[in-house]
């Protein structure tokens, strides 16, 4: 068969092939996403349970002793390497893995990947540099590390001779904000506007509640004054009750009209 009929006869198989590739791609993305989640959790556990006494390949003399790290020898190696390179900034690794896994799991396109990769690199560099400038060395798991690791010391050595401590801190804080904007595509202006709108709404709600309370209080005082006058005149209780009901009805009608 030739012509349009041939195209129509082959379209179902082509459609099934595209559907299969789409489903397979989605399954692969979900697998990668779950793997990233698991790796993030493993990395976090490894960092949190770091012990200086653990035998680590390339960093200490290998022994047959069982490491104290909750993630075993792999966790001991990951934590040692992370703290050596980034210091306390190593705790940024698990959240970044979670974000990557989230995008893969839900098959969401990663917009501007190069910009975000540069932002992540600037984030690690600035945080490590700030830690090195602020704390120099910190004890982690019984071992003294550079607070920002090798990366932090390198960044600090670049800026300190030119800007001294205060100037370096100011510059690195600026780089940190820039890195957050690049890595998250977050607009600080939009965040500030959203926070300002929430604060404004909060105070407007409080002011409205205060006005309502004062109005109700004034109506209650008026109601009590009317009842007191009727009692002083010796008015029958039934008449007082009817007058009170009329006053409540009028107050409800005025409140409804105001709303």
PDB file of C-alpha atoms in Angstrom:
ATOM      1  CA  UNK A   1       0.000   0.000   0.000  1.00  0.00           C
ATOM      2  CA  UNK A   2       1.349   3.412  -0.887  1.00  0.00           C
ATOM      3  CA  UNK A   3       0.392   7.014  -0.282  1.00  0.00           C
ATOM      4  CA  UNK A   4      -1.570   8.223   2.765  1.00  0.00           C
ATOM      5  CA  UNK A   5      -2.807   4.696   3.566  1.00  0.00           C
ATOM      6  CA  UNK A   6       0.760   3.545   4.177  1.00  0.00           C
ATOM      7  CA  UNK A   7       1.356   6.370   6.641  1.00  0.00           C
ATOM      8  CA  UNK A   8      -1.858   5.557   8.492  1.00  0.00           C
ATOM      9  CA  UNK A   9      -1.044   1.849   8.701  1.00  0.00           C
ATOM     10  CA  UNK A  10       2.388   2.489  10.193  1.00  0.00           C
ATOM     11  CA  UNK A  11       1.313   5.194  12.668  1.00  0.00           C
ATOM     12  CA  UNK A  12      -0.034   2.811  15.404  1.00  0.00           C
ATOM     13  CA  UNK A  13       3.293   1.005  15.769  1.00  0.00           C
ATOM     14  CA  UNK A  14       5.161   4.327  15.764  1.00  0.00           C
ATOM     15  CA  UNK A  15       2.793   5.651  18.423  1.00  0.00           C
ATOM     16  CA  UNK A  16       3.325   2.543  20.586  1.00  0.00           C
ATOM     17  CA  UNK A  17       7.096   2.885  20.185  1.00  0.00           C
ATOM     18  CA  UNK A  18       7.017   6.540  21.302  1.00  0.00           C
ATOM     19  CA  UNK A  19       4.815   5.622  24.257  1.00  0.00           C
ATOM     20  CA  UNK A  20       7.210   2.845  25.289  1.00  0.00           C
ATOM     21  CA  UNK A  21      10.207   5.189  25.094  1.00  0.00           C
ATOM     22  CA  UNK A  22       8.354   7.801  27.162  1.00  0.00           C
ATOM     23  CA  UNK A  23       7.405   5.257  29.834  1.00  0.00           C
ATOM     24  CA  UNK A  24      10.950   3.859  29.911  1.00  0.00           C
ATOM     25  CA  UNK A  25      12.406   7.368  30.210  1.00  0.00           C
ATOM     26  CA  UNK A  26      10.051   8.120  33.099  1.00  0.00           C
ATOM     27  CA  UNK A  27      11.017   4.902  34.897  1.00  0.00           C
ATOM     28  CA  UNK A  28      14.712   5.686  34.458  1.00  0.00           C
ATOM     29  CA  UNK A  29      14.159   9.191  35.863  1.00  0.00           C
ATOM     30  CA  UNK A  30      12.278   7.770  38.846  1.00  0.00           C
ATOM     31  CA  UNK A  31      15.090   5.287  39.516  1.00  0.00           C
ATOM     32  CA  UNK A  32      17.692   8.058  39.351  1.00  0.00           C
ATOM     33  CA  UNK A  33      15.558  10.212  41.649  1.00  0.00           C
ATOM     34  CA  UNK A  34      15.215   7.484  44.274  1.00  0.00           C
ATOM     35  CA  UNK A  35      18.960   6.782  43.999  1.00  0.00           C
ATOM     36  CA  UNK A  36      19.693  10.460  44.675  1.00  0.00           C
ATOM     37  CA  UNK A  37      17.381  10.414  47.715  1.00  0.00           C
ATOM     38  CA  UNK A  38      19.112   7.318  49.079  1.00  0.00           C
ATOM     39  CA  UNK A  39      22.577   8.752  48.441  1.00  0.00           C
ATOM     40  CA  UNK A  40      21.604  12.009  50.164  1.00  0.00           C
ATOM     41  CA  UNK A  41      20.412  10.118  53.251  1.00  0.00           C
ATOM     42  CA  UNK A  42      23.534   7.938  53.273  1.00  0.00           C
ATOM     43  CA  UNK A  43      25.778  10.998  52.942  1.00  0.00           C
ATOM     44  CA  UNK A  44      23.976  12.802  55.757  1.00  0.00           C
ATOM     45  CA  UNK A  45      24.243   9.790  58.066  1.00  0.00           C
ATOM     46  CA  UNK A  46      27.915   9.443  57.198  1.00  0.00           C
ATOM     47  CA  UNK A  47      28.633  13.089  58.002  1.00  0.00           C
ATOM     48  CA  UNK A  48      26.623  13.048  61.225  1.00  0.00           C
ATOM     49  CA  UNK A  49      28.301   9.873  62.540  1.00  0.00           C
ATOM     50  CA  UNK A  50      31.864  10.789  61.576  1.00  0.00           C
ATOM     51  CA  UNK A  51      34.561   9.517  63.936  1.00  0.00           C
ATOM     52  CA  UNK A  52      38.226  10.429  63.786  1.00  0.00           C
ATOM     53  CA  UNK A  53      39.211   6.898  64.861  1.00  0.00           C
ATOM     54  CA  UNK A  54      37.652   5.213  61.812  1.00  0.00           C
ATOM     55  CA  UNK A  55      40.152   3.583  59.429  1.00  0.00           C
ATOM     56  CA  UNK A  56      39.838   5.336  56.069  1.00  0.00           C
ATOM     57  CA  UNK A  57      41.569   4.396  52.829  1.00  0.00           C
ATOM     58  CA  UNK A  58      44.079   7.059  51.651  1.00  0.00           C
ATOM     59  CA  UNK A  59      43.665   9.052  54.884  1.00  0.00           C
ATOM     60  CA  UNK A  60      44.817   6.655  57.611  1.00  0.00           C
ATOM     61  CA  UNK A  61      46.491   3.284  58.053  1.00  0.00           C
ATOM     62  CA  UNK A  62      44.058   0.559  56.948  1.00  0.00           C
ATOM     63  CA  UNK A  63      43.097  -1.853  59.738  1.00  0.00           C
ATOM     64  CA  UNK A  64      40.604  -4.645  60.184  1.00  0.00           C
ATOM     65  CA  UNK A  65      38.760  -2.700  62.919  1.00  0.00           C
ATOM     66  CA  UNK A  66      35.103  -2.018  62.258  1.00  0.00           C
ATOM     67  CA  UNK A  67      34.443   1.729  61.756  1.00  0.00           C
ATOM     68  CA  UNK A  68      32.087   3.528  64.130  1.00  0.00           C
ATOM     69  CA  UNK A  69      30.453   5.394  61.256  1.00  0.00           C
ATOM     70  CA  UNK A  70      26.816   4.315  60.836  1.00  0.00           C
ATOM     71  CA  UNK A  71      27.387   3.968  57.079  1.00  0.00           C
ATOM     72  CA  UNK A  72      30.389   1.664  57.511  1.00  0.00           C
ATOM     73  CA  UNK A  73      33.621   2.007  55.574  1.00  0.00           C
ATOM     74  CA  UNK A  74      31.911   3.765  52.693  1.00  0.00           C
ATOM     75  CA  UNK A  75      30.438   6.330  55.065  1.00  0.00           C
ATOM     76  CA  UNK A  76      33.768   6.806  56.819  1.00  0.00           C
ATOM     77  CA  UNK A  77      35.457   7.503  53.474  1.00  0.00           C
ATOM     78  CA  UNK A  78      32.702   9.855  52.279  1.00  0.00           C
ATOM     79  CA  UNK A  79      32.677  11.864  55.501  1.00  0.00           C
ATOM     80  CA  UNK A  80      36.481  12.089  55.719  1.00  0.00           C
ATOM     81  CA  UNK A  81      36.770  13.222  52.108  1.00  0.00           C
ATOM     82  CA  UNK A  82      33.892  15.700  52.452  1.00  0.00           C
ATOM     83  CA  UNK A  83      35.220  17.313  55.630  1.00  0.00           C
ATOM     84  CA  UNK A  84      38.749  17.467  54.225  1.00  0.00           C
ATOM     85  CA  UNK A  85      37.582  19.214  51.059  1.00  0.00           C
ATOM     86  CA  UNK A  86      34.680  21.398  52.262  1.00  0.00           C
ATOM     87  CA  UNK A  87      34.767  21.387  56.072  1.00  0.00           C
ATOM     88  CA  UNK A  88      31.340  22.046  57.567  1.00  0.00           C
ATOM     89  CA  UNK A  89      30.134  23.150  54.117  1.00  0.00           C
ATOM     90  CA  UNK A  90      29.988  19.406  53.337  1.00  0.00           C
ATOM     91  CA  UNK A  91      26.494  19.446  54.878  1.00  0.00           C
ATOM     92  CA  UNK A  92      25.357  21.228  51.710  1.00  0.00           C
ATOM     93  CA  UNK A  93      25.877  18.043  49.670  1.00  0.00           C
ATOM     94  CA  UNK A  94      22.776  16.095  50.898  1.00  0.00           C
ATOM     95  CA  UNK A  95      20.284  18.947  50.251  1.00  0.00           C
ATOM     96  CA  UNK A  96      21.667  19.437  46.755  1.00  0.00           C
ATOM     97  CA  UNK A  97      21.291  15.704  46.067  1.00  0.00           C
ATOM     98  CA  UNK A  98      17.696  15.882  47.321  1.00  0.00           C
ATOM     99  CA  UNK A  99      16.920  18.754  44.938  1.00  0.00           C
ATOM    100  CA  UNK A 100      18.455  16.858  42.003  1.00  0.00           C
ATOM    101  CA  UNK A 101      16.556  13.710  42.971  1.00  0.00           C
ATOM    102  CA  UNK A 102      13.293  15.654  43.264  1.00  0.00           C
ATOM    103  CA  UNK A 103      13.624  16.957  39.694  1.00  0.00           C
ATOM    104  CA  UNK A 104      14.463  13.509  38.345  1.00  0.00           C
ATOM    105  CA  UNK A 105      11.722  11.719  40.292  1.00  0.00           C
ATOM    106  CA  UNK A 106       8.971  14.043  39.034  1.00  0.00           C
ATOM    107  CA  UNK A 107      10.590  14.253  35.559  1.00  0.00           C
ATOM    108  CA  UNK A 108      10.841  18.011  35.772  1.00  0.00           C
ATOM    109  CA  UNK A 109      13.076  19.861  33.349  1.00  0.00           C
ATOM    110  CA  UNK A 110      16.060  21.536  34.951  1.00  0.00           C
ATOM    111  CA  UNK A 111      16.042  25.068  33.587  1.00  0.00           C
ATOM    112  CA  UNK A 112      19.367  26.848  33.034  1.00  0.00           C
ATOM    113  CA  UNK A 113      21.485  23.882  34.235  1.00  0.00           C
ATOM    114  CA  UNK A 114      24.797  25.631  33.534  1.00  0.00           C
ATOM    115  CA  UNK A 115      23.778  28.690  35.545  1.00  0.00           C
ATOM    116  CA  UNK A 116      22.653  26.503  38.432  1.00  0.00           C
ATOM    117  CA  UNK A 117      25.860  24.467  38.319  1.00  0.00           C
ATOM    118  CA  UNK A 118      27.936  27.666  38.495  1.00  0.00           C
ATOM    119  CA  UNK A 119      25.712  28.871  41.340  1.00  0.00           C
ATOM    120  CA  UNK A 120      26.251  25.609  43.247  1.00  0.00           C
ATOM    121  CA  UNK A 121      30.027  25.900  42.787  1.00  0.00           C
ATOM    122  CA  UNK A 122      29.943  29.510  44.025  1.00  0.00           C
ATOM    123  CA  UNK A 123      27.769  28.399  46.952  1.00  0.00           C
ATOM    124  CA  UNK A 124      30.290  25.786  48.097  1.00  0.00           C
ATOM    125  CA  UNK A 125      33.204  28.174  47.592  1.00  0.00           C
ATOM    126  CA  UNK A 126      31.620  31.113  49.416  1.00  0.00           C
ATOM    127  CA  UNK A 127      30.321  29.084  52.363  1.00  0.00           C
ATOM    128  CA  UNK A 128      33.650  27.281  52.743  1.00  0.00           C
ATOM    129  CA  UNK A 129      35.531  30.578  52.540  1.00  0.00           C
ATOM    130  CA  UNK A 130      33.248  32.228  55.101  1.00  0.00           C
ATOM    131  CA  UNK A 131      33.721  29.309  57.496  1.00  0.00           C
ATOM    132  CA  UNK A 132      37.498  29.476  57.135  1.00  0.00           C
ATOM    133  CA  UNK A 133      37.532  33.236  57.720  1.00  0.00           C
ATOM    134  CA  UNK A 134      35.129  33.102  60.654  1.00  0.00           C
ATOM    135  CA  UNK A 135      36.375  30.013  62.540  1.00  0.00           C
ATOM    136  CA  UNK A 136      39.653  28.950  60.909  1.00  0.00           C
ATOM    137  CA  UNK A 137      39.692  25.434  62.465  1.00  0.00           C
ATOM    138  CA  UNK A 138      36.956  23.399  64.142  1.00  0.00           C
ATOM    139  CA  UNK A 139      36.816  20.010  65.816  1.00  0.00           C
ATOM    140  CA  UNK A 140      34.676  17.457  63.977  1.00  0.00           C
ATOM    141  CA  UNK A 141      34.243  14.006  65.488  1.00  0.00           C
ATOM    142  CA  UNK A 142      37.314  14.442  67.693  1.00  0.00           C
ATOM    143  CA  UNK A 143      39.575  15.677  64.887  1.00  0.00           C
ATOM    144  CA  UNK A 144      40.658  19.228  64.098  1.00  0.00           C
ATOM    145  CA  UNK A 145      39.694  20.280  60.556  1.00  0.00           C
ATOM    146  CA  UNK A 146      39.908  23.559  58.640  1.00  0.00           C
ATOM    147  CA  UNK A 147      36.393  24.966  59.145  1.00  0.00           C
ATOM    148  CA  UNK A 148      35.943  25.378  55.398  1.00  0.00           C
ATOM    149  CA  UNK A 149      38.204  22.540  54.318  1.00  0.00           C
ATOM    150  CA  UNK A 150      40.810  22.799  51.585  1.00  0.00           C
ATOM    151  CA  UNK A 151      38.432  24.837  49.426  1.00  0.00           C
ATOM    152  CA  UNK A 152      37.789  27.329  52.223  1.00  0.00           C
ATOM    153  CA  UNK A 153      41.502  27.777  52.912  1.00  0.00           C
ATOM    154  CA  UNK A 154      42.158  28.304  49.205  1.00  0.00           C
ATOM    155  CA  UNK A 155      39.406  30.937  48.912  1.00  0.00           C
ATOM    156  CA  UNK A 156      40.571  32.700  52.068  1.00  0.00           C
ATOM    157  CA  UNK A 157      44.187  32.747  50.851  1.00  0.00           C
ATOM    158  CA  UNK A 158      43.070  34.428  47.616  1.00  0.00           C
ATOM    159  CA  UNK A 159      41.041  37.242  49.218  1.00  0.00           C
ATOM    160  CA  UNK A 160      42.813  37.926  52.527  1.00  0.00           C
ATOM    161  CA  UNK A 161      45.982  39.528  51.079  1.00  0.00           C
ATOM    162  CA  UNK A 162      43.905  41.945  48.983  1.00  0.00           C
ATOM    163  CA  UNK A 163      40.876  42.717  51.183  1.00  0.00           C
ATOM    164  CA  UNK A 164      41.855  41.706  54.733  1.00  0.00           C
ATOM    165  CA  UNK A 165      39.338  39.887  56.932  1.00  0.00           C
ATOM    166  CA  UNK A 166      36.442  42.365  56.915  1.00  0.00           C
ATOM    167  CA  UNK A 167      36.571  43.072  53.196  1.00  0.00           C
ATOM    168  CA  UNK A 168      36.805  39.358  52.419  1.00  0.00           C
ATOM    169  CA  UNK A 169      33.755  38.623  54.572  1.00  0.00           C
ATOM    170  CA  UNK A 170      31.736  41.333  52.824  1.00  0.00           C
ATOM    171  CA  UNK A 171      32.733  40.081  49.377  1.00  0.00           C
ATOM    172  CA  UNK A 172      32.041  36.432  50.202  1.00  0.00           C
ATOM    173  CA  UNK A 173      28.634  37.298  51.651  1.00  0.00           C
ATOM    174  CA  UNK A 174      27.818  39.087  48.402  1.00  0.00           C
ATOM    175  CA  UNK A 175      28.981  36.040  46.442  1.00  0.00           C
ATOM    176  CA  UNK A 176      26.828  33.835  48.689  1.00  0.00           C
ATOM    177  CA  UNK A 177      23.678  35.817  47.851  1.00  0.00           C
ATOM    178  CA  UNK A 178      24.607  35.739  44.172  1.00  0.00           C
ATOM    179  CA  UNK A 179      25.144  31.975  44.375  1.00  0.00           C
ATOM    180  CA  UNK A 180      21.712  31.440  45.959  1.00  0.00           C
ATOM    181  CA  UNK A 181      20.082  33.483  43.188  1.00  0.00           C
ATOM    182  CA  UNK A 182      21.918  31.561  40.469  1.00  0.00           C
ATOM    183  CA  UNK A 183      21.444  28.101  41.975  1.00  0.00           C
ATOM    184  CA  UNK A 184      17.756  28.485  42.817  1.00  0.00           C
ATOM    185  CA  UNK A 185      16.631  31.051  40.209  1.00  0.00           C
ATOM    186  CA  UNK A 186      15.134  32.840  43.205  1.00  0.00           C
ATOM    187  CA  UNK A 187      14.302  36.528  43.013  1.00  0.00           C
ATOM    188  CA  UNK A 188      15.128  38.275  46.275  1.00  0.00           C
ATOM    189  CA  UNK A 189      12.876  41.148  45.227  1.00  0.00           C
ATOM    190  CA  UNK A 190       9.946  38.755  44.790  1.00  0.00           C
ATOM    191  CA  UNK A 191      10.675  37.175  48.179  1.00  0.00           C
ATOM    192  CA  UNK A 192      10.817  40.601  49.852  1.00  0.00           C
ATOM    193  CA  UNK A 193       7.534  41.600  48.170  1.00  0.00           C
ATOM    194  CA  UNK A 194       5.853  38.368  49.300  1.00  0.00           C
ATOM    195  CA  UNK A 195       7.061  38.827  52.877  1.00  0.00           C
ATOM    196  CA  UNK A 196       5.936  42.467  52.850  1.00  0.00           C
ATOM    197  CA  UNK A 197       2.494  41.455  51.555  1.00  0.00           C
ATOM    198  CA  UNK A 198       2.126  38.840  54.292  1.00  0.00           C
ATOM    199  CA  UNK A 199       3.154  41.309  56.993  1.00  0.00           C
ATOM    200  CA  UNK A 200       0.720  43.906  55.626  1.00  0.00           C
ATOM    201  CA  UNK A 201      -2.109  41.344  55.521  1.00  0.00           C
ATOM    202  CA  UNK A 202      -1.330  40.299  59.099  1.00  0.00           C
ATOM    203  CA  UNK A 203      -1.523  43.843  60.453  1.00  0.00           C
ATOM    204  CA  UNK A 204      -4.636  44.626  58.404  1.00  0.00           C
ATOM    205  CA  UNK A 205      -6.347  41.552  59.857  1.00  0.00           C
ATOM    206  CA  UNK A 206      -5.357  42.559  63.395  1.00  0.00           C
ATOM    207  CA  UNK A 207      -6.627  46.117  62.871  1.00  0.00           C
ATOM    208  CA  UNK A 208      -9.914  44.819  61.447  1.00  0.00           C
ATOM    209  CA  UNK A 209     -10.312  42.471  64.418  1.00  0.00           C
ATOM    210  CA  UNK A 210      -9.649  45.344  66.823  1.00  0.00           C
ATOM    211  CA  UNK A 211     -12.253  47.520  65.084  1.00  0.00           C
ATOM    212  CA  UNK A 212     -14.817  44.696  65.241  1.00  0.00           C
ATOM    213  CA  UNK A 213     -14.123  44.170  68.955  1.00  0.00           C
ATOM    214  CA  UNK A 214     -14.532  47.869  69.708  1.00  0.00           C
ATOM    215  CA  UNK A 215     -17.794  48.000  67.728  1.00  0.00           C
ATOM    216  CA  UNK A 216     -19.204  44.976  69.569  1.00  0.00           C
ATOM    217  CA  UNK A 217     -18.155  46.443  72.887  1.00  0.00           C
ATOM    218  CA  UNK A 218     -19.872  49.755  72.096  1.00  0.00           C
ATOM    219  CA  UNK A 219     -23.082  47.933  71.094  1.00  0.00           C
ATOM    220  CA  UNK A 220     -23.020  45.911  74.297  1.00  0.00           C
ATOM    221  CA  UNK A 221     -22.650  49.088  76.337  1.00  0.00           C
ATOM    222  CA  UNK A 222     -25.581  50.653  74.464  1.00  0.00           C
ATOM    223  CA  UNK A 223     -27.706  47.556  75.086  1.00  0.00           C
ATOM    224  CA  UNK A 224     -26.972  47.625  78.802  1.00  0.00           C
ATOM    225  CA  UNK A 225     -27.766  51.338  78.928  1.00  0.00           C
ATOM    226  CA  UNK A 226     -31.155  50.781  77.274  1.00  0.00           C
ATOM    227  CA  UNK A 227     -31.991  47.965  79.697  1.00  0.00           C
ATOM    228  CA  UNK A 228     -30.958  50.118  82.670  1.00  0.00           C
ATOM    229  CA  UNK A 229     -33.238  52.966  81.557  1.00  0.00           C
ATOM    230  CA  UNK A 230     -36.185  50.612  81.098  1.00  0.00           C
ATOM    231  CA  UNK A 231     -35.594  49.104  84.534  1.00  0.00           C
ATOM    232  CA  UNK A 232     -35.466  52.545  86.117  1.00  0.00           C
ATOM    233  CA  UNK A 233     -38.795  53.432  84.455  1.00  0.00           C
ATOM    234  CA  UNK A 234     -40.349  50.229  85.763  1.00  0.00           C
ATOM    235  CA  UNK A 235     -40.992  48.750  82.322  1.00  0.00           C
ATOM    236  CA  UNK A 236     -42.311  45.200  82.199  1.00  0.00           C
ATOM    237  CA  UNK A 237     -39.696  42.449  81.541  1.00  0.00           C
ATOM    238  CA  UNK A 238     -41.531  41.387  78.384  1.00  0.00           C
ATOM    239  CA  UNK A 239     -41.241  44.865  76.935  1.00  0.00           C
ATOM    240  CA  UNK A 240     -37.572  45.000  77.856  1.00  0.00           C
ATOM    241  CA  UNK A 241     -36.967  41.652  76.141  1.00  0.00           C
ATOM    242  CA  UNK A 242     -38.744  42.840  72.974  1.00  0.00           C
ATOM    243  CA  UNK A 243     -36.744  46.065  72.927  1.00  0.00           C
ATOM    244  CA  UNK A 244     -33.530  44.105  73.415  1.00  0.00           C
ATOM    245  CA  UNK A 245     -34.463  41.770  70.543  1.00  0.00           C
ATOM    246  CA  UNK A 246     -35.210  44.747  68.266  1.00  0.00           C
ATOM    247  CA  UNK A 247     -31.859  46.291  69.156  1.00  0.00           C
ATOM    248  CA  UNK A 248     -30.002  43.053  68.415  1.00  0.00           C
ATOM    249  CA  UNK A 249     -31.815  42.720  65.089  1.00  0.00           C
ATOM    250  CA  UNK A 250     -30.929  46.291  64.109  1.00  0.00           C
ATOM    251  CA  UNK A 251     -27.290  45.739  65.127  1.00  0.00           C
ATOM    252  CA  UNK A 252     -27.108  42.537  63.049  1.00  0.00           C
ATOM    253  CA  UNK A 253     -28.656  44.326  60.050  1.00  0.00           C
ATOM    254  CA  UNK A 254     -26.148  47.199  60.312  1.00  0.00           C
ATOM    255  CA  UNK A 255     -23.238  44.754  60.659  1.00  0.00           C
ATOM    256  CA  UNK A 256     -24.437  42.862  57.558  1.00  0.00           C
ATOM    257  CA  UNK A 257     -24.770  46.093  55.595  1.00  0.00           C
ATOM    258  CA  UNK A 258     -21.246  47.138  56.642  1.00  0.00           C
ATOM    259  CA  UNK A 259     -19.833  43.792  55.520  1.00  0.00           C
TER     260      UNK A 259
END
